[in-house]
Coordinates of C-alpha atoms and ligand atoms in Angstrom, one line a residue:
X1 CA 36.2 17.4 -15.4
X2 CA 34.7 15.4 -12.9
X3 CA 37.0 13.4 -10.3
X4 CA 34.8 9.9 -10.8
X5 CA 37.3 8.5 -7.5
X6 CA 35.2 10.8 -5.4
X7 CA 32.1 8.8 -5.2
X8 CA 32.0 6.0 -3.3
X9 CA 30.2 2.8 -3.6
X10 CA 26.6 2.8 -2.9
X11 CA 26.6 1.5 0.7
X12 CA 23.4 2.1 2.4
X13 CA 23.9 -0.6 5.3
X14 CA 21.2 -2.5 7.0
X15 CA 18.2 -0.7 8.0
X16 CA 15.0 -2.4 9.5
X17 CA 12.1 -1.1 8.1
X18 CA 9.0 -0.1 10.7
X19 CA 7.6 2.7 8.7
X20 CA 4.9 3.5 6.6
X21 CA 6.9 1.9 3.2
X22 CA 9.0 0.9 2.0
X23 CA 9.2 -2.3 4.5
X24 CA 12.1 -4.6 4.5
X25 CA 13.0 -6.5 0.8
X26 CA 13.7 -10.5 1.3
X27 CA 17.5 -11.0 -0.4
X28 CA 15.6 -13.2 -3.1
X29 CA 13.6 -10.3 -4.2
X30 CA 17.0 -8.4 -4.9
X31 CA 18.9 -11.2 -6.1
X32 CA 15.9 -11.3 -8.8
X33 CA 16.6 -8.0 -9.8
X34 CA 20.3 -8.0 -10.3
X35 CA 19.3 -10.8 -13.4
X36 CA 20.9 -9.9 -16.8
X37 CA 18.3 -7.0 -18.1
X38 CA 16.6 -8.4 -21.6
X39 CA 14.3 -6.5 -24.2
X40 CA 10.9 -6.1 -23.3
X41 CA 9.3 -7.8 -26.5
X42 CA 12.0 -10.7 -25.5
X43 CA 10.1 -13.9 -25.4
X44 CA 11.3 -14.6 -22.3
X45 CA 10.3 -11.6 -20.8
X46 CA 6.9 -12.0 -22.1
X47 CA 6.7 -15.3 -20.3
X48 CA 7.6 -13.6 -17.1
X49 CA 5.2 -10.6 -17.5
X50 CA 2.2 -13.3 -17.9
X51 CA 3.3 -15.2 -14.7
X52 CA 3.5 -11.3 -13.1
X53 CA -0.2 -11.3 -14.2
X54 CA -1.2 -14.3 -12.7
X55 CA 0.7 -14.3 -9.5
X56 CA -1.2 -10.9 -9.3
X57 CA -4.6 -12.2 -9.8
X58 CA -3.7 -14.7 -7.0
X59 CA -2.9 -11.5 -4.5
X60 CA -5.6 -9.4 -5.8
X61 CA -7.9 -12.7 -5.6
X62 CA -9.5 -11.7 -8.8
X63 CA -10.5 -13.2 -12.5
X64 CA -9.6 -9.7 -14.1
X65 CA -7.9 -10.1 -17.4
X66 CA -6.8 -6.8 -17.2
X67 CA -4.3 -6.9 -14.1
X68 CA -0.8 -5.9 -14.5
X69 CA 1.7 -3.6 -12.8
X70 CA 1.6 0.1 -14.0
X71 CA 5.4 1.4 -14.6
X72 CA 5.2 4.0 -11.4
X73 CA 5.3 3.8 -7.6
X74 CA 1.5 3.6 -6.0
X75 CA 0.5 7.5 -6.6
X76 CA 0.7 6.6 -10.1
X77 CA -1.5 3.5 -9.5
X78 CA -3.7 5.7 -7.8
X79 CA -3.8 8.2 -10.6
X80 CA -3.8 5.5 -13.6
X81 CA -7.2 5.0 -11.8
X82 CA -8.5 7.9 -11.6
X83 CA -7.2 9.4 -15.1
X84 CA -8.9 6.5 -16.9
X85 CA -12.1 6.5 -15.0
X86 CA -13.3 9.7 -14.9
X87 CA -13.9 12.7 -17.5
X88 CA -14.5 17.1 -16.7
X89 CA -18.1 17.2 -14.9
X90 CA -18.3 13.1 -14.0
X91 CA -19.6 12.8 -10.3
X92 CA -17.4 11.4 -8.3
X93 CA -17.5 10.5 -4.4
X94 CA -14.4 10.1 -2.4
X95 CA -13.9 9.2 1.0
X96 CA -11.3 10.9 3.1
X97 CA -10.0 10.2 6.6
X98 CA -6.3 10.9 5.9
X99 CA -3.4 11.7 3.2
X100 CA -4.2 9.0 0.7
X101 CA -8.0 10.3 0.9
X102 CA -7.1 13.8 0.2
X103 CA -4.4 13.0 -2.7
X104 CA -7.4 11.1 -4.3
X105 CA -9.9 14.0 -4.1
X106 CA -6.6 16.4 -5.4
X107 CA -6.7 14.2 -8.2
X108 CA -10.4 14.5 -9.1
X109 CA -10.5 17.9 -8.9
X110 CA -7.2 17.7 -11.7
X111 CA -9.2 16.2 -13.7
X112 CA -12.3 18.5 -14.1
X113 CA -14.7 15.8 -12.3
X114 CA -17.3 16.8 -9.9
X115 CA -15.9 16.3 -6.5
X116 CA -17.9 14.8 -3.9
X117 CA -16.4 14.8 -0.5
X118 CA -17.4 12.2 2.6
X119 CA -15.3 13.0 5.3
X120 CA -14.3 11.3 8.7
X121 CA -12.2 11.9 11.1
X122 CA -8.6 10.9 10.8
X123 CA -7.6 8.0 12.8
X124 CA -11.3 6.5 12.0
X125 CA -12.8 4.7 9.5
X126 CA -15.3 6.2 7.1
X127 CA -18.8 4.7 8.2
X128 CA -20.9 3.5 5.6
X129 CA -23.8 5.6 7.0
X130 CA -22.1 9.0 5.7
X131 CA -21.3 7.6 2.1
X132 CA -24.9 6.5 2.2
X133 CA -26.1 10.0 2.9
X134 CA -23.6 11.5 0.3
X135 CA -24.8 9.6 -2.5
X136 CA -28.6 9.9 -1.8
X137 CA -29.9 11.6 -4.6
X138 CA -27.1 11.5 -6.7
X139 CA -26.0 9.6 -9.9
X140 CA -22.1 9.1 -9.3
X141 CA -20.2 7.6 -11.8
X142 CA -17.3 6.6 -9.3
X143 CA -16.9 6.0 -5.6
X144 CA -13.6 6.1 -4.0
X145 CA -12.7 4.5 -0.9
X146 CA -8.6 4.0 1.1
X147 CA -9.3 0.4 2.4
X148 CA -6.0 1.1 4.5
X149 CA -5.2 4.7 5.4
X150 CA -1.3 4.2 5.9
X151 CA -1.1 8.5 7.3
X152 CA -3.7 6.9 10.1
X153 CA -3.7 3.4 10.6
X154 CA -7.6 2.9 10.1
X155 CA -9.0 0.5 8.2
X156 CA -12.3 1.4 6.5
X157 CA -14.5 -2.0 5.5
X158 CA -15.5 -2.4 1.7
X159 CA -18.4 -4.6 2.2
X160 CA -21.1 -1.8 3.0
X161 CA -19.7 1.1 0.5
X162 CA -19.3 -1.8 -2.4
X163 CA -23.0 -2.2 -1.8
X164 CA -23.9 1.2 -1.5
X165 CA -22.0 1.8 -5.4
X166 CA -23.5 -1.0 -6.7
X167 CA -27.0 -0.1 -5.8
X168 CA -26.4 3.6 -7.4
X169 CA -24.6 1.9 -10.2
X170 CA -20.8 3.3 -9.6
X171 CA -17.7 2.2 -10.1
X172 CA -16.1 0.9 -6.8
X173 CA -12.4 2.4 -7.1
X174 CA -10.1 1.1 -4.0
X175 CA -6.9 1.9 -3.0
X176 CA -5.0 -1.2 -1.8
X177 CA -1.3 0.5 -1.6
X178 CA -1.4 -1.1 2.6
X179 CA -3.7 -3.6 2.8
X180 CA -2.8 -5.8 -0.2
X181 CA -0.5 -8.7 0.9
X182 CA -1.1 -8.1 4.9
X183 CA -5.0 -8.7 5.3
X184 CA -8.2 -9.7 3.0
X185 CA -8.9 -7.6 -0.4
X186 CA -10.9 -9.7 -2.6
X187 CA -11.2 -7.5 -5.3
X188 CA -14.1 -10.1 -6.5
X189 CA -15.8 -11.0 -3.8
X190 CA -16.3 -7.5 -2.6
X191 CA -17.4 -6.0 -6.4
X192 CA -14.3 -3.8 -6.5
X193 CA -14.0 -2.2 -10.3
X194 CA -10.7 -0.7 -10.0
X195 CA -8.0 -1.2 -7.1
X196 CA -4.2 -0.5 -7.3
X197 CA -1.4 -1.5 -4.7
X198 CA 2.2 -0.5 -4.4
X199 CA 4.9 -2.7 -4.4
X200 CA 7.0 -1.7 -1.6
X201 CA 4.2 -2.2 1.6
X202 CA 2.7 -5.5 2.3
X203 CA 4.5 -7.2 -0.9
X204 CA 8.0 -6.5 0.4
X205 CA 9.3 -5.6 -3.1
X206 CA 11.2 -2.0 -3.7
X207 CA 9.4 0.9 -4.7
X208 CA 8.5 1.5 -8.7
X209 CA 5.7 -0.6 -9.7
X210 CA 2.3 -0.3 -8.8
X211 CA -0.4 -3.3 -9.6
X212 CA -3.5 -2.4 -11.1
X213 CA -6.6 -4.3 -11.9
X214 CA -10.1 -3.2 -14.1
X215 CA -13.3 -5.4 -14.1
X216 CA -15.1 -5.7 -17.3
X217 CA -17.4 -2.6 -15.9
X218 CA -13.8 -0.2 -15.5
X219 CA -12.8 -1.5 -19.0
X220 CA -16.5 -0.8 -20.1
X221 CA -16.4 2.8 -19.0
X222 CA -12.8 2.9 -20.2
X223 CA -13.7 2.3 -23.9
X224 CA -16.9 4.3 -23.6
X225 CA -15.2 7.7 -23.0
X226 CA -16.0 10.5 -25.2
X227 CA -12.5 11.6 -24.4
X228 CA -9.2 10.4 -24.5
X229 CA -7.5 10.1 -21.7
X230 CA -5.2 13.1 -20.3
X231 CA -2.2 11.5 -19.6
X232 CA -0.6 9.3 -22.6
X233 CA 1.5 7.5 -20.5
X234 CA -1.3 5.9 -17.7
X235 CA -4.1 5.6 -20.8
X236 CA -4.6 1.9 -20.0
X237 CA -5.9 1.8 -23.4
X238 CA -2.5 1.8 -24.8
X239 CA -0.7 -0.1 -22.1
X240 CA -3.4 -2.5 -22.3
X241 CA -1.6 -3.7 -25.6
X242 CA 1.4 -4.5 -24.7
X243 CA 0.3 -6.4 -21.2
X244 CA -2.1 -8.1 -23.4
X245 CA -2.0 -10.4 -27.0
X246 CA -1.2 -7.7 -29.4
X247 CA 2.8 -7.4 -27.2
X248 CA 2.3 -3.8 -28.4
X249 CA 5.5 -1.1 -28.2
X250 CA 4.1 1.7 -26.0
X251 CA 6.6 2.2 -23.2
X252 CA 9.5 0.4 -22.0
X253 CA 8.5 -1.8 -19.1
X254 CA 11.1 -1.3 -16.4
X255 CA 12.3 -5.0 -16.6
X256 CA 14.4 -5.8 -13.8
X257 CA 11.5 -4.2 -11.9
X258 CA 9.2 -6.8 -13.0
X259 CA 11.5 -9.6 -11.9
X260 CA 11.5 -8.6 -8.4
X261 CA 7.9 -8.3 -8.3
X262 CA 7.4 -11.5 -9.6
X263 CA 9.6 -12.6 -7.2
X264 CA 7.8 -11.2 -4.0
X265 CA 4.8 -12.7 -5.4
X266 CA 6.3 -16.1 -5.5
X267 CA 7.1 -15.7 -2.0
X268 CA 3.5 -14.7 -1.2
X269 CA 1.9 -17.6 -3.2
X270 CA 4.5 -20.0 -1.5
X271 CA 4.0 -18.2 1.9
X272 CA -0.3 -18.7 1.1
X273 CA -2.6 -15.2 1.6
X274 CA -4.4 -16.5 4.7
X275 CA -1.2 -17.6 6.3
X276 CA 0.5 -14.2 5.6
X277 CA -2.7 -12.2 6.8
X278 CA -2.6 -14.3 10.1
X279 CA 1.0 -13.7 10.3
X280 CA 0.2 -9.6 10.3
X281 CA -2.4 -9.7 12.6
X282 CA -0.2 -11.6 15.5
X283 CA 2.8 -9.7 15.1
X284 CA 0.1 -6.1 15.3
X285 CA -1.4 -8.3 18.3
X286 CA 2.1 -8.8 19.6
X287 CA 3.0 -5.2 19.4
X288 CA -0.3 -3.4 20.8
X289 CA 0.0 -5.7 23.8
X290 CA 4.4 -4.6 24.3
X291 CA 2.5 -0.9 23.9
X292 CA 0.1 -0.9 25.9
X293 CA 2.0 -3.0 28.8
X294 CA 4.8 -0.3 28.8
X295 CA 1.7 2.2 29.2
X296 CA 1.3 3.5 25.3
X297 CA -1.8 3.9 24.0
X298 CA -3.2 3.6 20.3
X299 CA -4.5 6.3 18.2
X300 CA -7.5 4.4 16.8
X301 CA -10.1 2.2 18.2
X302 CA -9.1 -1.6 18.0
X303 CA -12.2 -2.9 15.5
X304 CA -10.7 -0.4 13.2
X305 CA -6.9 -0.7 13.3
X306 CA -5.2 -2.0 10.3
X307 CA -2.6 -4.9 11.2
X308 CA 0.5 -3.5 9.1
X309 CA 0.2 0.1 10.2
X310 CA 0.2 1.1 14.0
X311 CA -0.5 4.8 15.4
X312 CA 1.0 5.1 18.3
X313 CA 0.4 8.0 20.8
X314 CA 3.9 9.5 21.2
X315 CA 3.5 9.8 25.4
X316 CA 4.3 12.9 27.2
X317 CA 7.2 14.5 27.7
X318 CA 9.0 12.0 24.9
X319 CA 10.3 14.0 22.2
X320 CA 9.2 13.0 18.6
X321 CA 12.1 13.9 16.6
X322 CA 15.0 12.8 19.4
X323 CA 13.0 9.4 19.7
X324 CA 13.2 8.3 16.0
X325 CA 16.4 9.6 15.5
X326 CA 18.0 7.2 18.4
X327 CA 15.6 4.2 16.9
X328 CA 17.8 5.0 13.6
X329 CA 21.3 5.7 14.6
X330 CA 21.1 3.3 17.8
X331 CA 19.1 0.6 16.3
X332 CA 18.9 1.3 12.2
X333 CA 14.8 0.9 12.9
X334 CA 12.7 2.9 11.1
X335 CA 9.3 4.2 11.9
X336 CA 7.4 7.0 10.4
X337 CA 6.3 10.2 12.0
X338 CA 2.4 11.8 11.8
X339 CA 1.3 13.5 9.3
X340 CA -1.1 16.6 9.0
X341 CA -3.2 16.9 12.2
X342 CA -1.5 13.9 13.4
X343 CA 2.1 15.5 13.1
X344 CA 4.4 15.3 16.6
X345 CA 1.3 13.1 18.3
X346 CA 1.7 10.2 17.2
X347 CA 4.4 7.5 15.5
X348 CA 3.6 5.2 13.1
X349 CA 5.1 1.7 13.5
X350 CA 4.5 -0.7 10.0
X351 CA 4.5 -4.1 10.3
X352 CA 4.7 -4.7 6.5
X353 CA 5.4 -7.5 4.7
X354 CA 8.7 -9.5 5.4
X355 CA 9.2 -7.1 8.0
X356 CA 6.1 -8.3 9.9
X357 CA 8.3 -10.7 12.3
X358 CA 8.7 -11.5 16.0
X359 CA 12.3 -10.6 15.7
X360 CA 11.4 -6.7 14.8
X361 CA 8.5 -6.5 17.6
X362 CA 11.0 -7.6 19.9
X363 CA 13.7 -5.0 19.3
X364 CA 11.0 -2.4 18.5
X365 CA 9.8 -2.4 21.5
X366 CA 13.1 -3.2 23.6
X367 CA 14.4 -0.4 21.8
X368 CA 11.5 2.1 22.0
X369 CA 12.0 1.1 26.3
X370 CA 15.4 1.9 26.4
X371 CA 15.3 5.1 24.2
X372 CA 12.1 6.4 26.7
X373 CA 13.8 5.4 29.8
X374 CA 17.1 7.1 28.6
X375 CA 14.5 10.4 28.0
X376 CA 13.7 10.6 31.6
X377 CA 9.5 9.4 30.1
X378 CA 8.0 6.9 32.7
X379 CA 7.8 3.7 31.1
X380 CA 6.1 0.7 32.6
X381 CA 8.1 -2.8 32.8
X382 CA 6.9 -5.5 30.9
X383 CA 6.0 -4.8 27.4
X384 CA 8.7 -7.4 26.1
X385 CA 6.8 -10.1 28.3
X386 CA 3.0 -9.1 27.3
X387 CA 4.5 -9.1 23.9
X388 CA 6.1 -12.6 24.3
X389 CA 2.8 -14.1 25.6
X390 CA 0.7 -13.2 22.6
X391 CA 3.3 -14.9 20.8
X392 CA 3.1 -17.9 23.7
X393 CA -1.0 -17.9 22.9
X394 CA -0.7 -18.5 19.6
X395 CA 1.8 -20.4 18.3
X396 CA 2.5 -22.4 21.7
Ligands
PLP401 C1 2.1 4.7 0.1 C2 0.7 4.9 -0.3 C3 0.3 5.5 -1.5 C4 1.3 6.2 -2.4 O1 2.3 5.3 -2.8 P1 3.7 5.8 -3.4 O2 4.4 4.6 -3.7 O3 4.3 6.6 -2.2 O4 3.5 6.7 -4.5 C5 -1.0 5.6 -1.8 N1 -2.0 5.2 -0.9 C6 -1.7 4.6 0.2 C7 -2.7 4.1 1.1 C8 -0.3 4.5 0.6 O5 0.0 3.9 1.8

C-alpha cells in the first residue's frame, strides 16, 4: 500500500527565471493550459491547431504551409530536422561553436550521414569565410547552422551561410530554439529550408513543444527519399496528415500543450515582433552596461552577442557554485552555469521572453552586488545607475 497523504501538493513557489530556458511563463499562458482537455480530432481543437499554425507563420515570418509544433521539447525539433532531411552517406555540413552545434553533428553521425564539421571557437560566431572553405568542392545536401548558441551567447548571422547553401544547392537547416521570439529570424527572407524553435526560450511558454517549419525544397527532399525515415514518430510524412486536410490519427497531439502555445503566440502577435526584439535588445543593453559598471566583463565580443543570452565572466575570487546558489535561495533568480570549456568561467544570464524586463535587470544586478560584496569580490558602485541610464536613453 502506498500512504497517498504523504505527498504534498505541488508547490514549486515563485522562481524568476535568468537562465538558459525555460524563462518565466506569463499567468495567461498557464491559465490557457488548465482549459478542459478535448479529443484531438475535436473540431474545436482543430480550429485551434490552425490558428497555432498561423500564429506560427507570423513568429517564424514565413509562407510555409508546413509549420506546426512537433510533440517534443526543442532536441526533438532539432532531430525531426535532421531525421527527415538526411539519409546513410548524405553530405552534410554543420557548424559548431558550442553544445547545440555538437548535439546537431551527434545527430548526423546517428544517422549514417557524412559529417562535415566547420568549427569556431566557442563564445564566437562561426564566420562565413570557414563554411565557405568547407563546402568548396563539395556537393552537400544540408548545411546546418545555431543562429543562437544558448551554451555561449553568440549569435552567428544567416545572411552569408544562406547564400553560400544556396549557391551549392543545400538545404539551409537553422536552429532557432534562442533566437525565435527575442530578435529577427525571417525564415523567408533569409532562404532558410528547415528551422525549429522551442517553446520555453524567447516564446515564454513551458517546455514540450517544439515549432517546426519545411519550405517546399525540405518537403521536396522529404518525399524524394529512397528511405523511410528512422524514427516513426518525427517522420513528418505522417504527422504531416494530421496538421494538414486529411486530420489524420497518427499520434495524440498533447492538447493542453497546444493551448498554451497558442496562447504565448497571441501575446507575441499582440506584443508585435519588432517591438518585442527591441524590447530584448534594451533590457541586454541595460544589463551589459550594470556589468560592466560594477567591473564584469563579457565573454563574447559585442557585434556578436545574442540579446536573450549573456556570458558573463564569473570575476576572480567569486565562487561559481556559492554565487548561484544565494541568487536562488536569497532571491529565487535563476541563471545558468557554463558549459563544456566554458564550465566555472562564466554565468549565463537569459533575458528570455516575458522575463526580458527592467524589473529582473534590476534585481539581477542588485542582487549579483550584494551576493559579490558579501564574498569579500571587489565590486565597483554603480551598476544599478549605468543600468538605469540605458533605460533613461531610451525610453525617456
Ligand atoms: C535549449 C536549446 C535546444 C534544446 O532544447 P530542449 O528543449 O532542451 O530540448 C536546442 N538548441 C538550442 C540553441 C537551445 O538553446
Amino acid at each position: 500500500m502506498i500512504d497517498a497523504n504523504a505527498f504534498r501538493d505541488v508547490d514549486p513557489g515563485q522562481r524568476v527565471l535568468m537562465g538558459p530556458g525555460p524563462s518565466d511563463v506569463p499567468p495567461r499562458v498557464l491559465q490557457a493550459m488548465a482549459a478542459p482537455t478535448i479529443g484531438h480530432l475535436d473540431p474545436r481543437f482543430l480550429a485551434l491547431m490552425d490558428e497555432t499554425q498561423e500564429l506560427l507563420r507570423y513568429v517564424f515570418q514565413t509562407a510555409n504551409e508546413f509549420t506546426i509544433p512537433v510533440s517534443g521539447t526543442g532536441s526533438a525539433g532539432m532531430e525531426t530536422c535532421f531525421v527527415n532531411l538526411v539519409e546513410p552517406g548524405d553530405e552534410v555540413v554543420v557548424c559548431i561553436n558550442g553544445v547545440f552545434g555538437t548535439r546537431m553533428a551527434d545527430i548526423v553521425n546517428r544517422l549514417g550521414g557524412n559529417l562535415v564539421k566547420v568549427e569556431a571557437e566557442w563564445g564566437r560566431a562561426v564566420a562565413p569565410e570557414a563554411v565557405e572553405k568547407a563546402v568548396a568542392g563539395r556537393k552537400p545536401k544540408l548545411i546546418a547552422v545555431v543562429h543562437a548558441e544558448t551554451s555561449t551567447g553568440a549569435c552567428t548571422p544567416l545572411d552569408d551561410i544562406a547564400c553560400i547553401a544556396a549557391d551549392a544547392g543545400a538545404l539551409f537547416l537553422v536552429d532557432t530554439v534562442t533566437s525565435l521570439g527575442g530578435m529577427p529570424v525571417g525564415v523567408d527572407a533569409v532562404g532558410i529550408d528547415a528551422v525549429y524553435s522551442g517553446t520555453q526560450k524567447c516564446l515564454s511558454c513551458p517546455p514540450g513543444l517544439a515549432p517546426v517549419s519545411f519550405s517546399a525544397e525540405a518537403l521536396n527532399a522529404l518525399e524524394s527519399r529512397k528511405a523511410p525515415v528512422v524514427s516513426w514518430y518525427l517522420d513528418m510524412g505522417m504527422v504531416r496528415q494530421y496538421w494538414g486536410g486529411a486530420r489524420k490519427y497518427h499520434h495524440t497531439a498533447p492538447i493542453n500543450m497546444v493551448y498554451a502555445l497558442r496562447e504565448a503566440l497571441r501575446i507575441i502577435a499582440e506584443e508585435g515582433l519588432e517591438a518585442r526584439w527591441a524590447r530584448h535588445l534594451l533590457n541586454h543593453c541595460a544589463l551589459v552596461a550594470g556589468l560592466e559598471a560594477m567591473g564584469l566583463s563579457m565573454l563574447v565580443p559585442e557585434a556578436e552577442r545574442l540579446p536573450m543570452l549573456n556570458a558573463v565572466r564569473i570575476p576572480d575570487g567569486a565562487d561559481d557554485k556559492k554565487v548561484r546558489a544565494a541568487l536562488l535561495a536569497d532571491f529565487g533568480i535563476e541563471i545558468g552555469a557554463g558549459l563544456g570549456p566554458l564550465a566555472g568561467r562564466v554565468w549565463r544570464v537569459g533575458l528570455m521572453g516575458h522575463a526580458a524586463c527592467r524589473r529582473n535587470v534590476t534585481l539581477f544586478l542588485a542582487a549579483l552586488e550584494t551576493i559579490l560584496k558579501a564574498e569579500g569580490v571587489k565590486v565597483n558602485a554603480g551598476g544599478l545607475e549605468a543600468a538605469a541610464a540605458v533605460y533613461g536613453q531610451r525610453t525617456g
